[in-house]
PDB file of C-alpha atoms in Angstrom:
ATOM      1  CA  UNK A   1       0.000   0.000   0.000  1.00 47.00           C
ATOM      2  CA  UNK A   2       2.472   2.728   0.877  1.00 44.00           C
ATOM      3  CA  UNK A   3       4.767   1.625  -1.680  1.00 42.00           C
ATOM      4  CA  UNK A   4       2.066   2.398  -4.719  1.00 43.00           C
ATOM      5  CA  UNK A   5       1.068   5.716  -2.735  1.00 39.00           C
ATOM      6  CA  UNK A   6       5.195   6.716  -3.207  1.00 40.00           C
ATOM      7  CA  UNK A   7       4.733   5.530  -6.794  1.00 38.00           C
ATOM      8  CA  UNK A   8       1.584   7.937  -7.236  1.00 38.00           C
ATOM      9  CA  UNK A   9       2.908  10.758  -5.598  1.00 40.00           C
ATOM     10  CA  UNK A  10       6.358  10.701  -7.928  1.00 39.00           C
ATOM     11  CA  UNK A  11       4.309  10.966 -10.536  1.00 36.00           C
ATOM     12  CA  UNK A  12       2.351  13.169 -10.262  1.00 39.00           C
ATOM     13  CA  UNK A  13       4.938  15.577  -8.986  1.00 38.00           C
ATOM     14  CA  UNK A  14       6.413  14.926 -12.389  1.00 37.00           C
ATOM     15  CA  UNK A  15       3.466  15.643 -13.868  1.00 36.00           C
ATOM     16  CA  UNK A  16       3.163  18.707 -12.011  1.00 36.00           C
ATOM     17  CA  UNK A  17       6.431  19.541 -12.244  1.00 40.00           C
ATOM     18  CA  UNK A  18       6.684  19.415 -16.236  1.00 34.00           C
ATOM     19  CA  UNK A  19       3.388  21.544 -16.575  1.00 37.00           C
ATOM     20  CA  UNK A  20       4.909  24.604 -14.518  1.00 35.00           C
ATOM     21  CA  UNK A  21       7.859  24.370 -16.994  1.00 36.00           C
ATOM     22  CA  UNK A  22       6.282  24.144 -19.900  1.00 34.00           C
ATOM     23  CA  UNK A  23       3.877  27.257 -18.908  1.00 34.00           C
ATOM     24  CA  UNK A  24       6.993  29.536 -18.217  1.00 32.00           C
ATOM     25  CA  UNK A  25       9.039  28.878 -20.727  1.00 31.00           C
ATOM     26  CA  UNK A  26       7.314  28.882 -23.768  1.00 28.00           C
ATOM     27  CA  UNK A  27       6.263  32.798 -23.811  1.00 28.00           C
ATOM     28  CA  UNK A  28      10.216  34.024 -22.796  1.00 24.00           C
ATOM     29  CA  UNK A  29      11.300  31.864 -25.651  1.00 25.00           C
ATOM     30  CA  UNK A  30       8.756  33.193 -27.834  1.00 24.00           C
ATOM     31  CA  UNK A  31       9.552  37.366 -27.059  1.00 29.00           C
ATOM     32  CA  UNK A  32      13.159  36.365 -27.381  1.00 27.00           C
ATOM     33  CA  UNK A  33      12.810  35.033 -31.127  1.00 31.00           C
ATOM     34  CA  UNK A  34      10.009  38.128 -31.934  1.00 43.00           C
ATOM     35  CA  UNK A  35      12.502  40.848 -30.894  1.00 51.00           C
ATOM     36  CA  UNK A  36      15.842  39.180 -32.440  1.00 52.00           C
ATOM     37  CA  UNK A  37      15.875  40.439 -35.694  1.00 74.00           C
ATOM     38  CA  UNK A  38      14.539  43.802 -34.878  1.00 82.00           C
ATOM     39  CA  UNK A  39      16.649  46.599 -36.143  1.00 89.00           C
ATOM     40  CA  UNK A  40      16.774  48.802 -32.633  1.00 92.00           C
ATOM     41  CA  UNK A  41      18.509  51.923 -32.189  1.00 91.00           C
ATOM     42  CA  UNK A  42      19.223  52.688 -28.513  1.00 94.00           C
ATOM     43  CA  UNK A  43      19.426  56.650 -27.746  1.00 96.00           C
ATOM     44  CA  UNK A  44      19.788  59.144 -24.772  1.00 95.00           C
ATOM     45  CA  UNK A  45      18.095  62.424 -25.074  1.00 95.00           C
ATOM     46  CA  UNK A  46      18.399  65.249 -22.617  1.00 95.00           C
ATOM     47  CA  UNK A  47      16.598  68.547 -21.363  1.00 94.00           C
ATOM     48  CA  UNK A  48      17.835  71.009 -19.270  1.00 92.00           C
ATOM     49  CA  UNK A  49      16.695  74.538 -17.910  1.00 90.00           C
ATOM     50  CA  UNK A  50      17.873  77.338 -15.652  1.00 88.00           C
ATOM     51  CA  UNK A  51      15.146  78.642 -13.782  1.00 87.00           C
ATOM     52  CA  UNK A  52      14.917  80.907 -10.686  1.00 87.00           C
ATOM     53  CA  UNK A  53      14.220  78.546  -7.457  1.00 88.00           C
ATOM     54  CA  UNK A  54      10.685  78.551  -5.939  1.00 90.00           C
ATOM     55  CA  UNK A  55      11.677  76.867  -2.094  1.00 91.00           C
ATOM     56  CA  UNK A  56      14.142  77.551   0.680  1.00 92.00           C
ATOM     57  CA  UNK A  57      15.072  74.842   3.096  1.00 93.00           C
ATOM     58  CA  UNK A  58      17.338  76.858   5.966  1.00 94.00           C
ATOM     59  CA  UNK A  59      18.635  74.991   9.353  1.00 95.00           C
ATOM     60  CA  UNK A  60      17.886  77.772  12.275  1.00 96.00           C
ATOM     61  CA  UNK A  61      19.403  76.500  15.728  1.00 96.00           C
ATOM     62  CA  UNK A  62      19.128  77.416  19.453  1.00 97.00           C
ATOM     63  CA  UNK A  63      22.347  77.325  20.950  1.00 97.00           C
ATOM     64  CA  UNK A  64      22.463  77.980  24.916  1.00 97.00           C
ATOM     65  CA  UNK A  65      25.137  77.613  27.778  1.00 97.00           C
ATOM     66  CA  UNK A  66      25.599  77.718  31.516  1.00 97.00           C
ATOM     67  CA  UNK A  67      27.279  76.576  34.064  1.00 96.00           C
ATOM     68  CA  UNK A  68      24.004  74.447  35.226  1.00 97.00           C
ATOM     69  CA  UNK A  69      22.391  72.355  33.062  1.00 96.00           C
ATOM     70  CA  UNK A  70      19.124  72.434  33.596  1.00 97.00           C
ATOM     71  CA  UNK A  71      19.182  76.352  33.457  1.00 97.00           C
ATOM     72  CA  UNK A  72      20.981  75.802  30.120  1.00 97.00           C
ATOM     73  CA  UNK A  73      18.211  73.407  28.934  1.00 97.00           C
ATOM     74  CA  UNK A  74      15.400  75.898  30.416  1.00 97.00           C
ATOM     75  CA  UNK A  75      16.965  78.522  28.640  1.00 97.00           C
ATOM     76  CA  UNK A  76      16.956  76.536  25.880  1.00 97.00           C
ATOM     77  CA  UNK A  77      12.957  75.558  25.220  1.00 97.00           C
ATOM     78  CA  UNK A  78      12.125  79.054  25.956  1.00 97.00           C
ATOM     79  CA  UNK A  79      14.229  80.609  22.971  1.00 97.00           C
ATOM     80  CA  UNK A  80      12.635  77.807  21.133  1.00 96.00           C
ATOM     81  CA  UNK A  81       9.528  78.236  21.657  1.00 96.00           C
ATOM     82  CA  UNK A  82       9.621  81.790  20.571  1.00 97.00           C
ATOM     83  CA  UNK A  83      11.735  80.911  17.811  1.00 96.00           C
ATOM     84  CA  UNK A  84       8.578  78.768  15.945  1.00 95.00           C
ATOM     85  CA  UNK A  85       5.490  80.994  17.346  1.00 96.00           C
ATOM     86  CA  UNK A  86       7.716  83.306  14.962  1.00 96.00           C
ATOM     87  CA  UNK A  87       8.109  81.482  12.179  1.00 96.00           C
ATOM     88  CA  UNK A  88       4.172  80.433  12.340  1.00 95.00           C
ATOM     89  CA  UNK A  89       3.325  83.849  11.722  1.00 95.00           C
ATOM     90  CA  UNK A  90       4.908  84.100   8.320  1.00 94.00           C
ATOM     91  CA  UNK A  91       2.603  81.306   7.434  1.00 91.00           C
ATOM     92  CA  UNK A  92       5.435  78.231   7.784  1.00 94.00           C
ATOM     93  CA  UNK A  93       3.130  75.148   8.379  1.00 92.00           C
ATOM     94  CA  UNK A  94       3.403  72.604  11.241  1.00 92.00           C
ATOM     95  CA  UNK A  95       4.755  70.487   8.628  1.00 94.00           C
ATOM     96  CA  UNK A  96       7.415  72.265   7.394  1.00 96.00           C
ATOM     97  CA  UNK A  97       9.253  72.941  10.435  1.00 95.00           C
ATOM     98  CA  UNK A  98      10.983  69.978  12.605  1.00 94.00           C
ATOM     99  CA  UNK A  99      13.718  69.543  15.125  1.00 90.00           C
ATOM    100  CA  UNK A 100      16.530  67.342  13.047  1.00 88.00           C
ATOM    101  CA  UNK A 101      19.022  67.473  16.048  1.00 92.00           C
ATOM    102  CA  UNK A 102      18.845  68.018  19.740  1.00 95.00           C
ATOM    103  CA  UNK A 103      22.481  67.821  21.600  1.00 94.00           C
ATOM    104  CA  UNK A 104      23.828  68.473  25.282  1.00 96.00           C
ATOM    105  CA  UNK A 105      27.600  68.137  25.576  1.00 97.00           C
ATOM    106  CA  UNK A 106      29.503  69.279  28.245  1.00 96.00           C
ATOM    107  CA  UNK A 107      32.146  72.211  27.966  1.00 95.00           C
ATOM    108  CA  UNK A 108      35.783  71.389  28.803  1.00 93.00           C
ATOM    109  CA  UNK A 109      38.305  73.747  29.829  1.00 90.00           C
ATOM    110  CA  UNK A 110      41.764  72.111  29.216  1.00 87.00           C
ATOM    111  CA  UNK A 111      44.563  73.104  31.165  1.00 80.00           C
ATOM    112  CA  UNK A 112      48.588  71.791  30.218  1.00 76.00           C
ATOM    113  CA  UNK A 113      48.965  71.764  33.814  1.00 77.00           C
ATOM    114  CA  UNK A 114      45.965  69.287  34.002  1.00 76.00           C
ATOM    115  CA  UNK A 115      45.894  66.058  31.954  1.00 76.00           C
ATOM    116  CA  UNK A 116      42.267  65.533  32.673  1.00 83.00           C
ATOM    117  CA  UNK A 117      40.289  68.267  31.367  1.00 87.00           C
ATOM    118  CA  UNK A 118      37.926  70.321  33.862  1.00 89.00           C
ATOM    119  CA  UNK A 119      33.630  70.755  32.977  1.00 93.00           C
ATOM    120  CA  UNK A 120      33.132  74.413  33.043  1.00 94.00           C
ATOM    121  CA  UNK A 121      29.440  74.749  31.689  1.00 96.00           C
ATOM    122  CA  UNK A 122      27.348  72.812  29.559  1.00 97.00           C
ATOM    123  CA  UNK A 123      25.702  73.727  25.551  1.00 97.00           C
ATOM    124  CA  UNK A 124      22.602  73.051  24.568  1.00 97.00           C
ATOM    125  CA  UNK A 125      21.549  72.864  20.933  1.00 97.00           C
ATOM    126  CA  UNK A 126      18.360  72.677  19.710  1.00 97.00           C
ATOM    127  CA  UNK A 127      18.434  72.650  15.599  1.00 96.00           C
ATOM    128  CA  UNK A 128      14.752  73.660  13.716  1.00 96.00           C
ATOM    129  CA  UNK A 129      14.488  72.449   9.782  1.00 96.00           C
ATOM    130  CA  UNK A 130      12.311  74.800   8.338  1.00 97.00           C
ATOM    131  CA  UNK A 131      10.778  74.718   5.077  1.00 96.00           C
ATOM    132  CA  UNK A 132      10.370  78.270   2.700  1.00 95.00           C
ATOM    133  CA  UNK A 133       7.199  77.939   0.297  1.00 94.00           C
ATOM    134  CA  UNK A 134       7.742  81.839  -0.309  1.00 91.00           C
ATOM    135  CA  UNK A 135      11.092  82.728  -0.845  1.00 89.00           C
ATOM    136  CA  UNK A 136      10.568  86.609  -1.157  1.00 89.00           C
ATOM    137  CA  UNK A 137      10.354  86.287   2.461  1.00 90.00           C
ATOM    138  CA  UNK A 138      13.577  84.519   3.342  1.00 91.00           C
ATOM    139  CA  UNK A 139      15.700  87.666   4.373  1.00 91.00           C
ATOM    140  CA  UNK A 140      12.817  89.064   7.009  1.00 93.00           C
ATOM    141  CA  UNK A 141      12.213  85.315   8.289  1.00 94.00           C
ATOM    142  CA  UNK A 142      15.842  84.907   8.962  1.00 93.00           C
ATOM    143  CA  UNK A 143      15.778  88.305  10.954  1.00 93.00           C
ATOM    144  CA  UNK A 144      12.822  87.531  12.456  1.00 95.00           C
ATOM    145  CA  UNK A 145      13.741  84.036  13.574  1.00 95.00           C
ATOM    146  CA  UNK A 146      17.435  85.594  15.348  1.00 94.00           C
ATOM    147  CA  UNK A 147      15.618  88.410  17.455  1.00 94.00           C
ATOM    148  CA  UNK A 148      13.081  85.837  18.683  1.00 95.00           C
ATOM    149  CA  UNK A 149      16.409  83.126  19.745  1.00 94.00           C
ATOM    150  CA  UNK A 150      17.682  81.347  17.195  1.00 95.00           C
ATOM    151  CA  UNK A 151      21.780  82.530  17.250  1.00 93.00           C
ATOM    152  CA  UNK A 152      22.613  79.892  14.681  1.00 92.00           C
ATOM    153  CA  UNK A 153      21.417  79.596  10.796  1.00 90.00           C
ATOM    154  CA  UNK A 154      23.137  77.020   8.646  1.00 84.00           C
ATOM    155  CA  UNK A 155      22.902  75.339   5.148  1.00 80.00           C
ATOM    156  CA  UNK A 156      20.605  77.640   2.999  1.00 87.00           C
ATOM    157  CA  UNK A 157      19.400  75.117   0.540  1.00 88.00           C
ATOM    158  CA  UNK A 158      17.185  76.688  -2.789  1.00 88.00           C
ATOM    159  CA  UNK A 159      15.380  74.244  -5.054  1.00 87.00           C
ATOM    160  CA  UNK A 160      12.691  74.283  -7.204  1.00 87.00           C
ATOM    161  CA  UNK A 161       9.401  72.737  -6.751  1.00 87.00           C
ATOM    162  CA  UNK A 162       7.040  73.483  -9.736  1.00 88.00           C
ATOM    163  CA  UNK A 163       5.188  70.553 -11.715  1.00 88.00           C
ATOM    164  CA  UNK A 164       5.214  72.536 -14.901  1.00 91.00           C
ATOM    165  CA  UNK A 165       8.916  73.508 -15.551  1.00 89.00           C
ATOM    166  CA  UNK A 166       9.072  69.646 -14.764  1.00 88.00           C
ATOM    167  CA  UNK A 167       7.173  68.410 -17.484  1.00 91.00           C
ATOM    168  CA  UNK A 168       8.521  70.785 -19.928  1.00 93.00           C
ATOM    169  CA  UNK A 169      12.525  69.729 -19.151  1.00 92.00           C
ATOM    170  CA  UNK A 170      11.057  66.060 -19.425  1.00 93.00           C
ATOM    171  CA  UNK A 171       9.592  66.648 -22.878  1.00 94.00           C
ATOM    172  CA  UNK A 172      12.513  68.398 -24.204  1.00 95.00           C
ATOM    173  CA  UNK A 173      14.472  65.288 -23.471  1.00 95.00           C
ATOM    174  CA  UNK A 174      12.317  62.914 -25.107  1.00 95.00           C
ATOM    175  CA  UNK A 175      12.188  65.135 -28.322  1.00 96.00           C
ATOM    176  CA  UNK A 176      15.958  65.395 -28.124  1.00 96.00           C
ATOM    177  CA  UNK A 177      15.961  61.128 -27.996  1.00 96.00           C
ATOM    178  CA  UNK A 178      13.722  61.322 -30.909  1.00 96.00           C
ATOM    179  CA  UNK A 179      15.481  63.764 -32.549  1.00 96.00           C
ATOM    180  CA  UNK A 180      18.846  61.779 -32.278  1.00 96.00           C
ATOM    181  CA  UNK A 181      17.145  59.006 -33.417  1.00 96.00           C
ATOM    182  CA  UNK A 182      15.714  60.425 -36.449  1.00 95.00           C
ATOM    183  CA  UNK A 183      19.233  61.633 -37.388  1.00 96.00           C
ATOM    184  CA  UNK A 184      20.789  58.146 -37.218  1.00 95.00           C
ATOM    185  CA  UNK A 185      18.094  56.222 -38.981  1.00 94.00           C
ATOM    186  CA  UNK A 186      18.507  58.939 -41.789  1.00 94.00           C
ATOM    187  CA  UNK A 187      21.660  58.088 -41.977  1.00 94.00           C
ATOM    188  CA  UNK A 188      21.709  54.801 -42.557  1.00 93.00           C
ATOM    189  CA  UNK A 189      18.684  55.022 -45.411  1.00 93.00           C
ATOM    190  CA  UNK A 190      15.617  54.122 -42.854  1.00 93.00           C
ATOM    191  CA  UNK A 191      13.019  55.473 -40.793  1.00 93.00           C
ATOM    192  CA  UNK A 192      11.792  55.146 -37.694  1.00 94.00           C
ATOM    193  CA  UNK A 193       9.093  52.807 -37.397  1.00 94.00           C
ATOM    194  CA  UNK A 194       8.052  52.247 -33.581  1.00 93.00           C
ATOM    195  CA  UNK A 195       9.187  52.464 -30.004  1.00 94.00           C
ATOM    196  CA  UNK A 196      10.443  49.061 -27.929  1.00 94.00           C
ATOM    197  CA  UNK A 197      11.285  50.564 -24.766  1.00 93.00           C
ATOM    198  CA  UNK A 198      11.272  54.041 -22.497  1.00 92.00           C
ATOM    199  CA  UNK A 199      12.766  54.384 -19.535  1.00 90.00           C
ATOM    200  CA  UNK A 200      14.100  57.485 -17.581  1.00 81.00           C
ATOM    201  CA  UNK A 201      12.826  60.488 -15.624  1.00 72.00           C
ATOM    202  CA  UNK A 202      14.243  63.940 -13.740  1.00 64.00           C
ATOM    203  CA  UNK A 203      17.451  64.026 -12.960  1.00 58.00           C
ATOM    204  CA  UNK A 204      18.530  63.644  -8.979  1.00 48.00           C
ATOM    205  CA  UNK A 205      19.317  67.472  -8.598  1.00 57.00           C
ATOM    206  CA  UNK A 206      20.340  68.907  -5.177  1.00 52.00           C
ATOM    207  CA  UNK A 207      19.410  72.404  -4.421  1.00 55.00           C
ATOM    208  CA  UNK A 208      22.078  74.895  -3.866  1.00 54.00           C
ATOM    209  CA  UNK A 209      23.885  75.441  -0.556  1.00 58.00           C
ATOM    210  CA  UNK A 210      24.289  78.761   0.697  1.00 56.00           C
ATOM    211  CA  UNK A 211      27.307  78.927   3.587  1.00 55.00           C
ATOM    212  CA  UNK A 212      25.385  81.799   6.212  1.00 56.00           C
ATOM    213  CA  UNK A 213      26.035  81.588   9.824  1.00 55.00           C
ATOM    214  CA  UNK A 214      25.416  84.286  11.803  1.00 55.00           C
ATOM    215  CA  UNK A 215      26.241  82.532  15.030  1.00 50.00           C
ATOM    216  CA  UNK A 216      29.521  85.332  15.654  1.00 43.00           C
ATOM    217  CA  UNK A 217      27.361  88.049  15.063  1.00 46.00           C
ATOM    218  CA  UNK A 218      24.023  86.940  16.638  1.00 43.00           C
ATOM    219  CA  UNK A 219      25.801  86.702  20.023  1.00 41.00           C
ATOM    220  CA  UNK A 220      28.249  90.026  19.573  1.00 41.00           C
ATOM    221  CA  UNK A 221      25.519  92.107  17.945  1.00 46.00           C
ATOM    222  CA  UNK A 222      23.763  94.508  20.755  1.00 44.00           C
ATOM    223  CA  UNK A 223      21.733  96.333  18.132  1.00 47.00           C
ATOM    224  CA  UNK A 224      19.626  93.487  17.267  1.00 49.00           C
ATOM    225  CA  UNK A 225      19.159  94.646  13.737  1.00 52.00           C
ATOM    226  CA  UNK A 226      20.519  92.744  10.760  1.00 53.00           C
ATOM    227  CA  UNK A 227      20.566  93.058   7.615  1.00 56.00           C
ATOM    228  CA  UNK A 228      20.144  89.723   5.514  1.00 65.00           C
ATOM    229  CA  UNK A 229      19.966  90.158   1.610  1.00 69.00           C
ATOM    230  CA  UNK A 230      19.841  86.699   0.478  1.00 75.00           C
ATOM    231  CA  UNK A 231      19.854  85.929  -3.294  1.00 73.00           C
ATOM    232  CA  UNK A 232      18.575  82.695  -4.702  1.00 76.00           C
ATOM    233  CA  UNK A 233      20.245  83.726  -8.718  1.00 76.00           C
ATOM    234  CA  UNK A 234      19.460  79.827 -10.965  1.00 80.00           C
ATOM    235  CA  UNK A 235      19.562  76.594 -10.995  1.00 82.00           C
ATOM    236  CA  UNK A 236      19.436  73.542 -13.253  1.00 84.00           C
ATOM    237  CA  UNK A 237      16.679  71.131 -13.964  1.00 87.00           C
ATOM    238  CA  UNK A 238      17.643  68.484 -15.842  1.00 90.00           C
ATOM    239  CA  UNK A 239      15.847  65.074 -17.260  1.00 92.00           C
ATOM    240  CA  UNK A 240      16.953  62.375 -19.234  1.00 93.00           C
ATOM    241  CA  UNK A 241      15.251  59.219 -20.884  1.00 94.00           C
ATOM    242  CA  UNK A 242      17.114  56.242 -22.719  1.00 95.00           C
ATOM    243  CA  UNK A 243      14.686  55.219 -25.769  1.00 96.00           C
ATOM    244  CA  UNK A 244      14.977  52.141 -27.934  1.00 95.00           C
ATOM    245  CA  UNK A 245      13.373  52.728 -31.015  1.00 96.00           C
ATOM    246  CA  UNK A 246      12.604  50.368 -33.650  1.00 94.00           C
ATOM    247  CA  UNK A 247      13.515  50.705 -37.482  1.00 93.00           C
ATOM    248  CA  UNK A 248      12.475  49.889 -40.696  1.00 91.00           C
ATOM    249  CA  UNK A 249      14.093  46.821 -42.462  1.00 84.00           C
TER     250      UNK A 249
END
């Protein structure tokens, strides 16, 4: 009994077995032999365009110190606080605003005399990302945001963010592919007959970084005026696409 139950079983694994091959190999076989003989030409086209940026992304930090660390950390949530009722009333979102780092270190004070170095005070840092939908504004927020507590701006970052200028650079690419295509098949006495494959998109491109701290000045400064001209100027959106195109015989 158990021995024709193994027999039955082997079987139909076979069976089974030979069925699931037979489905997946027959249709890769079959594109393989279709698209051999096609004559393909295989292109990159590219757009590009300078346009002025649309979005800010600045780093504005909290930096605090005394000799007690709670008092440094107390200190430290109360310039903070004022530092984003400020920045909600240029209209920045909830969303676009988030602390990215929060540090306490100690402060040393090293002394030749002393091989092990002495804590004199403690720093607290408290660093707000904060997200510029209207640029125009950037100078006054950056202002605004140091006389309410924040004695630290970093990493100025402009990009653009606009759907439109997007789909133009990607359409310029695509008629530069075609246009490269068209050029070769002329060439070589034939036409261009159909597509086989698209792939591509926008380029990775990382908004420009502006080098401002005010940190120096913020804490030296007794007028608590400043004057911040910040100018976005260009930058580059590119696209690319890789196209295979298919040619007449």
């Amino acid at each position: 009994m158990n021995k024709k139950v193994v027999i039955f079983c082997t079987v139909f694994l076979l069976i089974i077995g030979l069925a699931v091959s037979l489905s997946y190999r027959a249709p890769v076989m079959a594109d393989t032999t279709k698209n051999s003989d096609k004559p393909i030409i295989s292109v990159t086209g590219e757009g590009v365009l300078n346009a002025t940026p649309n979005r800010a992304k600045i780093v504005l930090a909290v930096v605090t110190e005394n000799t007690d660390i709670k008092k440094a950390q107390q200190e430290n949530n109360k310039r903070a606080n004022e530092l984003i009722k400020t920045l909600k009333t240029y209209d920045i979102e909830p969303e676009d605003m988030k602390t990215q780092n929060f540090y306490i270190n100690p402060i040393y004070n090293y002394d030749s005399k002393n091989p092990d170095p002495k804590i004199t005070g403690y720093r607290v840092q408290n660093e707000v990302h904060v997200t510029i939908k209207n640029i125009d504004n950037i100078g006054t927020i950056i202002n605004a945001s140091v006389n309410a507590g924040a004695n630290k701006v970093n990493n100025i970052h402009f990009y653009i963010e606009d759907d439109k200028i997007k789909e133009q650079v990607l359409r310029a690419s695509i008629q530069d592919a075609k246009k490269k295509a068209e050029i070769i098949a002329d060439e070589l006495g034939k036409s261009i007959i159909g597509i086989v494959k698209v792939s591509g998109g926008w380029s990775n491109i990382a908004p420009i970084p502006v080098r401002y701290n005010i940190m120096e000045d913020s804490l030296t400064s007794s007028s608590g005026s400043y004057n911040t001209p910040i100018i976005p100027g260009e930058t580059e959106i590119k696209a690319s696409v890789q196209i295979e195109f298919e040619m007449s015989r």
